[in-house]
Coordinates of C-alpha atoms in Angstrom, one line a residue:
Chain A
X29 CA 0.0 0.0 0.0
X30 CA 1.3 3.3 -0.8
X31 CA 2.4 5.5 2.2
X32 CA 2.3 9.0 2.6
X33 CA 4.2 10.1 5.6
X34 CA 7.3 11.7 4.4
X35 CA 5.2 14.0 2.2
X36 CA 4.9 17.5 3.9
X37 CA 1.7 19.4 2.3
X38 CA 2.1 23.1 3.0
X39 CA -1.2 24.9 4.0
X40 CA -1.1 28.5 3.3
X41 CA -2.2 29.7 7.0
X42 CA -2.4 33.7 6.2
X43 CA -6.2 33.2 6.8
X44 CA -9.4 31.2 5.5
X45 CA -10.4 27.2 6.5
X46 CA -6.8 26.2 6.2
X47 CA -7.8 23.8 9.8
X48 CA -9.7 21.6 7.2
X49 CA -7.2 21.4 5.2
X50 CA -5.3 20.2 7.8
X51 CA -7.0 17.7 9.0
X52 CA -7.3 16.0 5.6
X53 CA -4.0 15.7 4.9
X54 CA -3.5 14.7 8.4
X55 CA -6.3 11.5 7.4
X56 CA -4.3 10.9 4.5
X57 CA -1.1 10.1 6.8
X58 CA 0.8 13.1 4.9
X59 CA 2.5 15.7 7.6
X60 CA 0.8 19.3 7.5
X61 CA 2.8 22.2 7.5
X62 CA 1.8 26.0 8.2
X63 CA 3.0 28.2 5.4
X64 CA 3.1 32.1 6.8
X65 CA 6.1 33.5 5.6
X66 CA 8.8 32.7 2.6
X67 CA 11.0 30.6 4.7
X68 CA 7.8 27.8 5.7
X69 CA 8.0 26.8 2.3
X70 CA 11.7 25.8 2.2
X71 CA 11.4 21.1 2.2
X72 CA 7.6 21.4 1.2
X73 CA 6.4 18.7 -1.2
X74 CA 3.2 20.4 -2.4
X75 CA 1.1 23.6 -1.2
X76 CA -2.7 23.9 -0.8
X77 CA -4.1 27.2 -0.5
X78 CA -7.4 27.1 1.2
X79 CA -10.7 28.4 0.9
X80 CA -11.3 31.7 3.1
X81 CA -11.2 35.6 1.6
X82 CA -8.8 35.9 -1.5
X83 CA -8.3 39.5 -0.7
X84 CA -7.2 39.4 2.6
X85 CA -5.0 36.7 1.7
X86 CA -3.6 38.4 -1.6
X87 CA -3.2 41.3 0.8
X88 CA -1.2 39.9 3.1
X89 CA 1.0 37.3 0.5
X90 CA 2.1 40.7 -1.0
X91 CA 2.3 42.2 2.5
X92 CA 4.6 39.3 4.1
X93 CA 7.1 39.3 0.8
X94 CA 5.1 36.1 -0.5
X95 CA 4.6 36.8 -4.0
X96 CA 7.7 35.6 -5.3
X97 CA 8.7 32.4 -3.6
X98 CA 4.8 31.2 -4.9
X99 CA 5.1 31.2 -7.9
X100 CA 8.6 29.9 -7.5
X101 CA 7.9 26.8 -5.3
X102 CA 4.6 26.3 -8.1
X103 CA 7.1 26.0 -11.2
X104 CA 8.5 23.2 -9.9
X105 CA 5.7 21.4 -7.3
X106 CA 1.9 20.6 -7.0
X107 CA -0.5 23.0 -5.9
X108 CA -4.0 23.0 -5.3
X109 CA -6.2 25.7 -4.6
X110 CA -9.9 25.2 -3.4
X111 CA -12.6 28.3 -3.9
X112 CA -10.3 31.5 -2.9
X113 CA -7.7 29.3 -3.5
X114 CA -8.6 29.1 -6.9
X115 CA -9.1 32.8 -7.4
X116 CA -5.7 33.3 -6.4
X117 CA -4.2 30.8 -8.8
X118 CA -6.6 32.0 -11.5
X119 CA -4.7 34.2 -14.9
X120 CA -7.6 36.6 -14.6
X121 CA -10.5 37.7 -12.0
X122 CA -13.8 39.5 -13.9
X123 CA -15.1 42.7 -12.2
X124 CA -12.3 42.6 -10.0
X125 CA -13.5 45.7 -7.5
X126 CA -11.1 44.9 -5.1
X127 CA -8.1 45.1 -6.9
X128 CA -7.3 41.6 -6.2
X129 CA -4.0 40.5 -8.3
X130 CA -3.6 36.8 -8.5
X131 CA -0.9 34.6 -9.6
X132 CA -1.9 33.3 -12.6
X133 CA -1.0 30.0 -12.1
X134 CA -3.7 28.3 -13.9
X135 CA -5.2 29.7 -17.3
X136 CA -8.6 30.2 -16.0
X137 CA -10.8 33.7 -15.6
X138 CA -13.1 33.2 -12.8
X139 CA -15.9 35.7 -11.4
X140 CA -15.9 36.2 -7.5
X141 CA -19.0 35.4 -5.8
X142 CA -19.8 34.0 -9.2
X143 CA -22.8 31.3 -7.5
X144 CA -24.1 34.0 -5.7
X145 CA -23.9 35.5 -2.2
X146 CA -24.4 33.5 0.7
X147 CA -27.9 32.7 0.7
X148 CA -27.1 30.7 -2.5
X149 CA -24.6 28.6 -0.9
X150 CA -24.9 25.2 -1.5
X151 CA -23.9 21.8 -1.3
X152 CA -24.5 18.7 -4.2
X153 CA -22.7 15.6 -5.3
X154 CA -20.2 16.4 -8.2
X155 CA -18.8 13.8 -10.5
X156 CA -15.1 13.5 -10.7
X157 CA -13.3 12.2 -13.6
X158 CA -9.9 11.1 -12.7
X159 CA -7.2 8.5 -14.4
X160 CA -8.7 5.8 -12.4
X161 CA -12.4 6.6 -13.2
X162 CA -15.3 8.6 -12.4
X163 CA -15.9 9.1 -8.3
X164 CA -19.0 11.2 -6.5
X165 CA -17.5 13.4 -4.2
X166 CA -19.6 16.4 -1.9
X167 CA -18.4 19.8 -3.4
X168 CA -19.5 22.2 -0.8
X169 CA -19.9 25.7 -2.9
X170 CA -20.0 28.8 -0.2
X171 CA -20.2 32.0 -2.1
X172 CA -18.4 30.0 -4.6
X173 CA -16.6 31.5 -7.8
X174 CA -17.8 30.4 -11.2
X175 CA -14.9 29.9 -13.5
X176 CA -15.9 31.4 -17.2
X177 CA -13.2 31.0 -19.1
X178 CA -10.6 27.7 -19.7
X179 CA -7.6 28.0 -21.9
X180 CA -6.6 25.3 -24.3
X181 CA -3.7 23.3 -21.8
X182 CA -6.6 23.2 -18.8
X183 CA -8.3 19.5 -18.1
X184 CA -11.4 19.8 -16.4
X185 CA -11.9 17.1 -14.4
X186 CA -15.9 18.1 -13.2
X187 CA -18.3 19.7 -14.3
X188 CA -21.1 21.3 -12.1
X189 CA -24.4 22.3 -14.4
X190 CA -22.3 22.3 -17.6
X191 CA -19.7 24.5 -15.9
X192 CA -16.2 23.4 -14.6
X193 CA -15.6 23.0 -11.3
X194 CA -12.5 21.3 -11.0
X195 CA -9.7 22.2 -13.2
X196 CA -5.6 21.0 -13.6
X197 CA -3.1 22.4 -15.9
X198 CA 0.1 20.4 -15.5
X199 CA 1.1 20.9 -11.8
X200 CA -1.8 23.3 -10.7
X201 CA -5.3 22.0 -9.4
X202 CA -8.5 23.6 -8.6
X203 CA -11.2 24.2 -7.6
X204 CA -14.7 26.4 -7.1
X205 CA -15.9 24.1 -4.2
X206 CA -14.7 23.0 -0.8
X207 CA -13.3 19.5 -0.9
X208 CA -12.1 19.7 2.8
X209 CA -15.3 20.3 4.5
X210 CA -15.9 16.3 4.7
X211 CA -13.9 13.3 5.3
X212 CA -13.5 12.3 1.9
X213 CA -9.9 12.3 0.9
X214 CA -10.6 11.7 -3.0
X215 CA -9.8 15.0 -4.3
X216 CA -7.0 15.3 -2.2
X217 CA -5.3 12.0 -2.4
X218 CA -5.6 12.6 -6.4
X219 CA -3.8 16.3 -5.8
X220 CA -1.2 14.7 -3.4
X221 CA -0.2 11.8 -6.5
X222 CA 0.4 13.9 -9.1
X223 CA 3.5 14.0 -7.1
X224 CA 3.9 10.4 -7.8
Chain B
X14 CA -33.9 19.8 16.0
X15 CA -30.7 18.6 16.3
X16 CA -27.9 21.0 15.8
X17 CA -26.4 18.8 12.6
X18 CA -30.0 17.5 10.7
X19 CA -30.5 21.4 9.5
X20 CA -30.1 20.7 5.4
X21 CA -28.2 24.0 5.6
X22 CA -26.1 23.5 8.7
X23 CA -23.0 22.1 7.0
X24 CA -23.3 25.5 4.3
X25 CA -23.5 27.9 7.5
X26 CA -20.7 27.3 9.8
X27 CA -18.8 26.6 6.4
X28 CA -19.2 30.5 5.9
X29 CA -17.7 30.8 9.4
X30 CA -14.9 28.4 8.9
X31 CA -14.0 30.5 5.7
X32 CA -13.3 33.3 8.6
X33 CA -11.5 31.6 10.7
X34 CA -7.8 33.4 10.9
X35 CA -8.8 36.8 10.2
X36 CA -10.8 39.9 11.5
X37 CA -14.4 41.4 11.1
X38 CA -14.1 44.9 11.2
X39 CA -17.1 47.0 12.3
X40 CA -17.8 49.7 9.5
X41 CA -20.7 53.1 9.1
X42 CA -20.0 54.0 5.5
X43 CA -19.0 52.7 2.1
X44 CA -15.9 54.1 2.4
X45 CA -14.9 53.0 6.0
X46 CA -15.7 49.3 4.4
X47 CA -13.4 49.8 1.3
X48 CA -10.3 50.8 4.0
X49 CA -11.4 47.5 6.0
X50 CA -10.8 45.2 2.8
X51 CA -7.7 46.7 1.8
X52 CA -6.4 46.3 5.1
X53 CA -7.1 42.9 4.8
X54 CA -10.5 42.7 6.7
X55 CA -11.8 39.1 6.6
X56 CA -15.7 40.8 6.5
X57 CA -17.3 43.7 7.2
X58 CA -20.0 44.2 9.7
X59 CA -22.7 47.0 8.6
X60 CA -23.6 49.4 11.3
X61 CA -25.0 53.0 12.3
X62 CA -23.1 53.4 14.8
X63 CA -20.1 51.9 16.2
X64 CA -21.0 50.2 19.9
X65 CA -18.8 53.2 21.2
X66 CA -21.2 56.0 20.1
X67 CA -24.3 53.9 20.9
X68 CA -22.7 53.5 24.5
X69 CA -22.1 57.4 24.4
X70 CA -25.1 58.5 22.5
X71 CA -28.1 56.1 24.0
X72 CA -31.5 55.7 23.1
X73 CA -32.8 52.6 21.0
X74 CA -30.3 51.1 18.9
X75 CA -31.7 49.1 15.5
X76 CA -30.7 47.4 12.5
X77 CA -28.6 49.5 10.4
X78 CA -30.2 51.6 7.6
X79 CA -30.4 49.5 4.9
X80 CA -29.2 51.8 2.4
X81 CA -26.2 52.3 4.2
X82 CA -26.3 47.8 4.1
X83 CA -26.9 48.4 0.6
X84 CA -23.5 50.8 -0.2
X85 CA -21.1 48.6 1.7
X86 CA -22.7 46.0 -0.1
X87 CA -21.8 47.1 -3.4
X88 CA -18.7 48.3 -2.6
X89 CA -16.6 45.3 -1.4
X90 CA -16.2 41.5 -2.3
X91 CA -15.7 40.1 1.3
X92 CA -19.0 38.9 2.9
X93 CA -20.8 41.3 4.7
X94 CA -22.4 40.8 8.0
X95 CA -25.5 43.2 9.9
X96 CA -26.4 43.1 13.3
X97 CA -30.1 42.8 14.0
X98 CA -31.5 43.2 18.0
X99 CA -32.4 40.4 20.1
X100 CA -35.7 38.5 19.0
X101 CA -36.2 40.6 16.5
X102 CA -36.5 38.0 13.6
X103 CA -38.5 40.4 11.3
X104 CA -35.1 42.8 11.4
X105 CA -33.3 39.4 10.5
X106 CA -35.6 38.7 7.6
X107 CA -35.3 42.0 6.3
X108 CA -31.5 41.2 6.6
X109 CA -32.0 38.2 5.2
X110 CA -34.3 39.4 2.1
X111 CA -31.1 41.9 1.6
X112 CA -29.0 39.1 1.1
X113 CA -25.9 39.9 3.5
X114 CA -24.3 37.2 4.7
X115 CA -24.3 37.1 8.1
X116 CA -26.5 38.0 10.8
X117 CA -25.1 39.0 14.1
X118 CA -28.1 38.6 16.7
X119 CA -26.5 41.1 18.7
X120 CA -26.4 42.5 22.9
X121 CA -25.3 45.9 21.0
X122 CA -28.5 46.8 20.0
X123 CA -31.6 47.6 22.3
X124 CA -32.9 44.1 22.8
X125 CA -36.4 43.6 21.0
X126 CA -37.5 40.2 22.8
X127 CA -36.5 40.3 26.5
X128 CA -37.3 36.6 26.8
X129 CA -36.7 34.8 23.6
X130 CA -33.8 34.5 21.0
X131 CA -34.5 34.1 17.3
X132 CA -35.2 30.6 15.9
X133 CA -32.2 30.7 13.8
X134 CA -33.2 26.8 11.9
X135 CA -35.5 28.5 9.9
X136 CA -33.2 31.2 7.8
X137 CA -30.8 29.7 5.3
X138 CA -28.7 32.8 6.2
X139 CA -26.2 31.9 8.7
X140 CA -26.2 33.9 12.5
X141 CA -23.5 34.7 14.9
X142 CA -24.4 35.1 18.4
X143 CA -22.3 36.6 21.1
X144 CA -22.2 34.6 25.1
X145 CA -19.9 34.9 28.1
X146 CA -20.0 31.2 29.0
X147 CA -20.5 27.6 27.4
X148 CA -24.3 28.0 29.0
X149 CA -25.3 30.5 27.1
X150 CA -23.1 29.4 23.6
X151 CA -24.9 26.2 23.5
X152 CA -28.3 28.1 24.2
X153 CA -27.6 29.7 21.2
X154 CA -26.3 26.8 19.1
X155 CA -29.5 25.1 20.2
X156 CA -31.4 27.9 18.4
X157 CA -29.2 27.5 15.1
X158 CA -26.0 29.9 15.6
X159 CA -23.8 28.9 13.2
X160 CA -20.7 30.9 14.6
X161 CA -20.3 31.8 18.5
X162 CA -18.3 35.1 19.9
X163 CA -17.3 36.6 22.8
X164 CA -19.7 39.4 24.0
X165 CA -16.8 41.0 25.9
X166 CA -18.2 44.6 26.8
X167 CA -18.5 46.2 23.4
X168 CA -17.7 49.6 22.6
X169 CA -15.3 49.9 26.0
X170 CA -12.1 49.2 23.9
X171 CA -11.1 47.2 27.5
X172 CA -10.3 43.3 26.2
X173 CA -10.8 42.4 29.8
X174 CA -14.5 40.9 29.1
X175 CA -13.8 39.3 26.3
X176 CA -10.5 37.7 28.1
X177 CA -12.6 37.2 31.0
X178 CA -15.8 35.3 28.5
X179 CA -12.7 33.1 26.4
X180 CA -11.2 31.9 29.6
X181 CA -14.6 30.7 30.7
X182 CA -15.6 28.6 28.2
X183 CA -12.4 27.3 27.3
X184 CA -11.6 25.9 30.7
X185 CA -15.1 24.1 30.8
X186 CA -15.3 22.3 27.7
X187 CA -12.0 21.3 29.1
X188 CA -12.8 20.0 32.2
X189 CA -16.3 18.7 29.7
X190 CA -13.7 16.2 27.9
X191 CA -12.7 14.3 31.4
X192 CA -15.9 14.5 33.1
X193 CA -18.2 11.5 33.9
X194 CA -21.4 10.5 32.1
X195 CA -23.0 11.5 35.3
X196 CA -21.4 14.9 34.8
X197 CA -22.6 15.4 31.5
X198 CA -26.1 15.0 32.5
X199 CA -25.5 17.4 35.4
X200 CA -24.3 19.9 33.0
X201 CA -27.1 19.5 30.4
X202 CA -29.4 20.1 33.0
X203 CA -27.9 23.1 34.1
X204 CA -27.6 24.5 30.6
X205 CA -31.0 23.8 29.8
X206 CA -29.7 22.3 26.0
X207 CA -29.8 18.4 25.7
X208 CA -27.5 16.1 26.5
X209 CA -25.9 15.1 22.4
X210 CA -25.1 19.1 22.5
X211 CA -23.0 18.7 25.9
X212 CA -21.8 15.1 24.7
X213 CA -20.4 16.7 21.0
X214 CA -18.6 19.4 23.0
X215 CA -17.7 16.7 25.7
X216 CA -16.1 14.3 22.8
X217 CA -13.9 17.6 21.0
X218 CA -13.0 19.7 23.8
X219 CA -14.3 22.5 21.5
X220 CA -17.5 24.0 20.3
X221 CA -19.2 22.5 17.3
X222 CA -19.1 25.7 15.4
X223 CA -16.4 28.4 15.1
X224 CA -15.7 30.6 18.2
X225 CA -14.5 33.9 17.6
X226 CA -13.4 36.6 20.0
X227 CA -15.6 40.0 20.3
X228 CA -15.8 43.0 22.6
X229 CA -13.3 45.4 23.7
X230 CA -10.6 44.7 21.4
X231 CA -8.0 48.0 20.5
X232 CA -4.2 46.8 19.6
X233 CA -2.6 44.4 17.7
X234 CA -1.9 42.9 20.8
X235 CA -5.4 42.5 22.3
X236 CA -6.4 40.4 19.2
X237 CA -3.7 38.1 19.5
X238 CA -3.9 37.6 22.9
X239 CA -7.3 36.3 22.0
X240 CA -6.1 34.3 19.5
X241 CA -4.0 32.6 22.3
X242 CA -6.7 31.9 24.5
X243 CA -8.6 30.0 21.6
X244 CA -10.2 32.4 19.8
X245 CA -10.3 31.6 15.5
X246 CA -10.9 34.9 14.4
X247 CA -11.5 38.4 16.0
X248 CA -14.2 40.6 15.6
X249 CA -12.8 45.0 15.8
X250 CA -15.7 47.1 17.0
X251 CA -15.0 50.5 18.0
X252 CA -11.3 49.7 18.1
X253 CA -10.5 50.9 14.6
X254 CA -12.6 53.6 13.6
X255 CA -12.4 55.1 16.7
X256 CA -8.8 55.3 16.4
X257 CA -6.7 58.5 15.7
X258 CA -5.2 56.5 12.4
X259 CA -7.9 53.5 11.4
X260 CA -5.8 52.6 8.4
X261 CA -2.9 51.5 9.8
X262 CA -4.5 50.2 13.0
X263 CA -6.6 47.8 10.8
X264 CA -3.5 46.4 8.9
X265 CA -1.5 46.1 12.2
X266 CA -4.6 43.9 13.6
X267 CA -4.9 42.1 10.8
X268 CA -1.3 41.3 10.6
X269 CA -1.1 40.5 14.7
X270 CA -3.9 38.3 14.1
X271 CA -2.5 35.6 11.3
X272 CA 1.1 35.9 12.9
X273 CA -0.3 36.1 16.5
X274 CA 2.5 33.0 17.3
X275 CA 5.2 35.9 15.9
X276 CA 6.4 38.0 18.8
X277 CA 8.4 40.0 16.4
X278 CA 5.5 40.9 14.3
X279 CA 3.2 41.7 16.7
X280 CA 6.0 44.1 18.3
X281 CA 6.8 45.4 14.2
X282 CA 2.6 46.3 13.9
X283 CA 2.4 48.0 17.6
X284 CA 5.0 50.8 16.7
X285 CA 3.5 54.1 16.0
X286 CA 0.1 53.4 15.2
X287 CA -1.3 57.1 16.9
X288 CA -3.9 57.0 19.7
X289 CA -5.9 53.9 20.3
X290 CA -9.3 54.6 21.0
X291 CA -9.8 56.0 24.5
X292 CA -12.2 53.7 26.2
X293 CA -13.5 52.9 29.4
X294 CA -12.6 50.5 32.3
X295 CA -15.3 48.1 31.8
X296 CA -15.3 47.2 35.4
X297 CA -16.6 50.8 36.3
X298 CA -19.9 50.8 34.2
X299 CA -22.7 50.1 36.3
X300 CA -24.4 46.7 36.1
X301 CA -27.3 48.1 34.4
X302 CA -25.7 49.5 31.6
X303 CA -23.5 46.5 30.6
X304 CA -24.2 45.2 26.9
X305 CA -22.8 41.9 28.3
X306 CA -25.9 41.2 30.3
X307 CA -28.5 41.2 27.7

């Protein structure tokens, strides 16, 4: 059986639900590690950033000299953003009012907000196509962004009412819903072996 | 019904968990909520007055002028919360019908019901509710909170009632995870919420939703002292606007809060930030006038 305890998943803990994040990799028997400033990434394997506000944590990547070392450590290793996490990774954010600039990891647009405020938060069963076949997993979608545009290199690996949901381009996954509000690792666990 | 067989539960206190590690920053105007979000404000919360001037000021305090809701609103991305008083669950429809994101059923505002909280099951808009003990938090759980704070004594800018509220529900759901069965009954009793509640808390050692801190907090320093004591996030009040220089106080807080395990941070973000807001000892304000108590 494969083992995952000498992989260390960085967690980008500047703000958001990184705990859940966490705690999944923790299930998956990988070793968690808090990513606040430049130096945490330094022996990381892969890096999640988590759902939470992308604003406040775009403010405070540029704010704590993070920029840089990002997109460095994602040339050469996996990472996975879910929701806000996405919005940060995305190449361009529509009606972007808050002068949020991400990192244009992945060669998506996305629209903030783009499932509505809160009161049209959701949760539904979303069909995931990965190398070893179609899995239902629970995409939690909490003022979720909608991603409206997908460049040529970009899989998408779900679909969510003829929309993508979950995208990859090479090294770079994500998402517009939470995968770490549950215990099920399947979204993670495909993230964590694209190491492999 | 029980606190997890709400269809909606799971959608609510995600909202909250999407919080966790930052701060909610109090805000009167459009423009006051566009400084909060560049500072790096997780959400705003939408008021007429900041707990400060309604301490000052009296009379009945309300739900914000929804027009004013309506500005923020349009004028940021991060979620925006309103307070609504007490029992008053038409205020909180209203809220609700507004679409902002969270309702804060809140001591800060004249209470409308002096004997019954909100039934919070039947919104699909989350709530936040403030307590000083795990009594009143699971009370309010019971009802459907899907976030707990502190109540502290708002509008004081004195952390000492929030510290005070923290250290008090922290050390019971301790002493919750090694008591006996016979305990737990005792407890649920007490509480007057039933016994799955107590045994949920009992099993984790923490709450089952998000527990922020609220109340009295001025410096970089009172907010990560709270997030020491176990709050996830911290609600600023009075604290920032209130100050002689709200910009820079915001981003110091903000920054104090995600590094509040960085000394040398919290020390870089307490240097010359001008006045704090002046405040009040809360320990001098008559018993009648406390916020807390409501």
């Amino acid at each position: 059986m494969k083992t995952y305890k000498d992989f260390h998943v960085g967690i980008l803990t500047l703000q958001g639900d990184f705990e859940k994040h966490q705690r999944q990799v923790r299930s998956l028997g990988a070793v968690p590690e808090a990513v606040r400033l430049p130096g945490d990434l330094i022996g990381l394997d892969a890096l999640i950033i988590p759902g939470g506000e992308s604003s406040t944590m775009s403010v405070l990547i540029d704010r704590f000299a993070l920029r840089a070392p990002l997109l460095e450590f994602a040339r050469t290793h996996p990472v996975y953003g879910t929701c806000a996490g996405m919005i940060l990774l995305a190449r361009k954010i529509e009606d972007n009012i808050s002068g949020v600039e991400p990192l244009a990891l992945i060669d998506i647009d996305v629209r903030r907000n783009g499932y509505g405020r809160q009161v049209f938060s959701f949760e539904t069963d979303i069909e995931v196509t990965l190398e070893n076949g179609t899995k239902t997993v629970r995409g939690f979608f909490i003022r979720a962004p909608k991603i409206t545009r997908v460049g040529e290199g970009v899989g998408v690996l779900a679909e969510y009412q003829a929309r993508p949901v979950l995208v990859r381009q090479n090294n770079i996954l994500a998402s517009s819903f939470h995968s770490e509000l549950n215990d099920d690792l399947t979204v993670l666990k495909y993230f964590v072996d694209i190491l492999l | 019904m029980k606190y997890y067989e709400d269809k909606d539960y799971k959608v609510k206190v995600g909202l909250a968990e999407m919080l966790k590690g930052g701060v909610i920053m109090d805000v009167t105007s459009a423009e006051q909520a566009k400084i909060a979000e560049q500072a790096g404000a997780a959400a705003v919360m939408a008021l007429e007055r900041v707990p400060s001037d309604i301490r000052a000021e009296g009379g009945v305090a309300r739900m914000a002028d929804l027009d004013v809701i309506e500005k923020i609103k349009r004028s940021v991305t991060i979620p925006v919360m309103a307070k609504c008083r007490i029992g008053h669950f038409i205020e909180a429809r209203v809220l609700e019908a507004m679409e902002v994101d969270f309702i804060d059923e809140s001591e800060v505002l004249t209470p409308a019901d002096n004997k019954y909280h909100i039934d919070k099951w039947s919104f699909k808009v989350p709530f936040v509710c403030g307590c000083r003990n795990l009594g009143e938090a699971l009370r309010r759980i019971s009802e459907g909170a899907a976030m707990i704070r502190t109540k502290g004594e708002a509008g004081t800018g004195d952390v000492s009632q929030a510290v005070k509220h923290l250290r008090e529900i922290t050390s019971v759901m301790k002493a919750l995870t090694v008591m006996s069965p016979e305990e737990h009954y005792g407890l649920a009793k007490e509480y007057q919420v039933s016994i799955d509640l107590v045994r949920v808390v009992a099993e984790k050692g923490k709450l089952p939703v998000p527990n922020f801190a609220a109340g009295g907090i001025a410096t970089p320093a009172d907010a990560a002292l709270c997030m020491h004591l176990g709050a996830e996030a911290v609600f600023v009040g009075s604290g920032i606007f209130k100050s002689a220089n709200p910009e820079k106080r915001a981003r110091a807080i903000v920054n104090a809060t995600t590094h509040y395990q960085d000394y040398a941070i919290i020390a870089e973000n307490s240097h010359a930030l001008g006045e704090a807001m002046k405040g009040i000892q809360a320990e001098t304000i008559p018993e009648e006038e406390k916020l807390q108590t409501r």
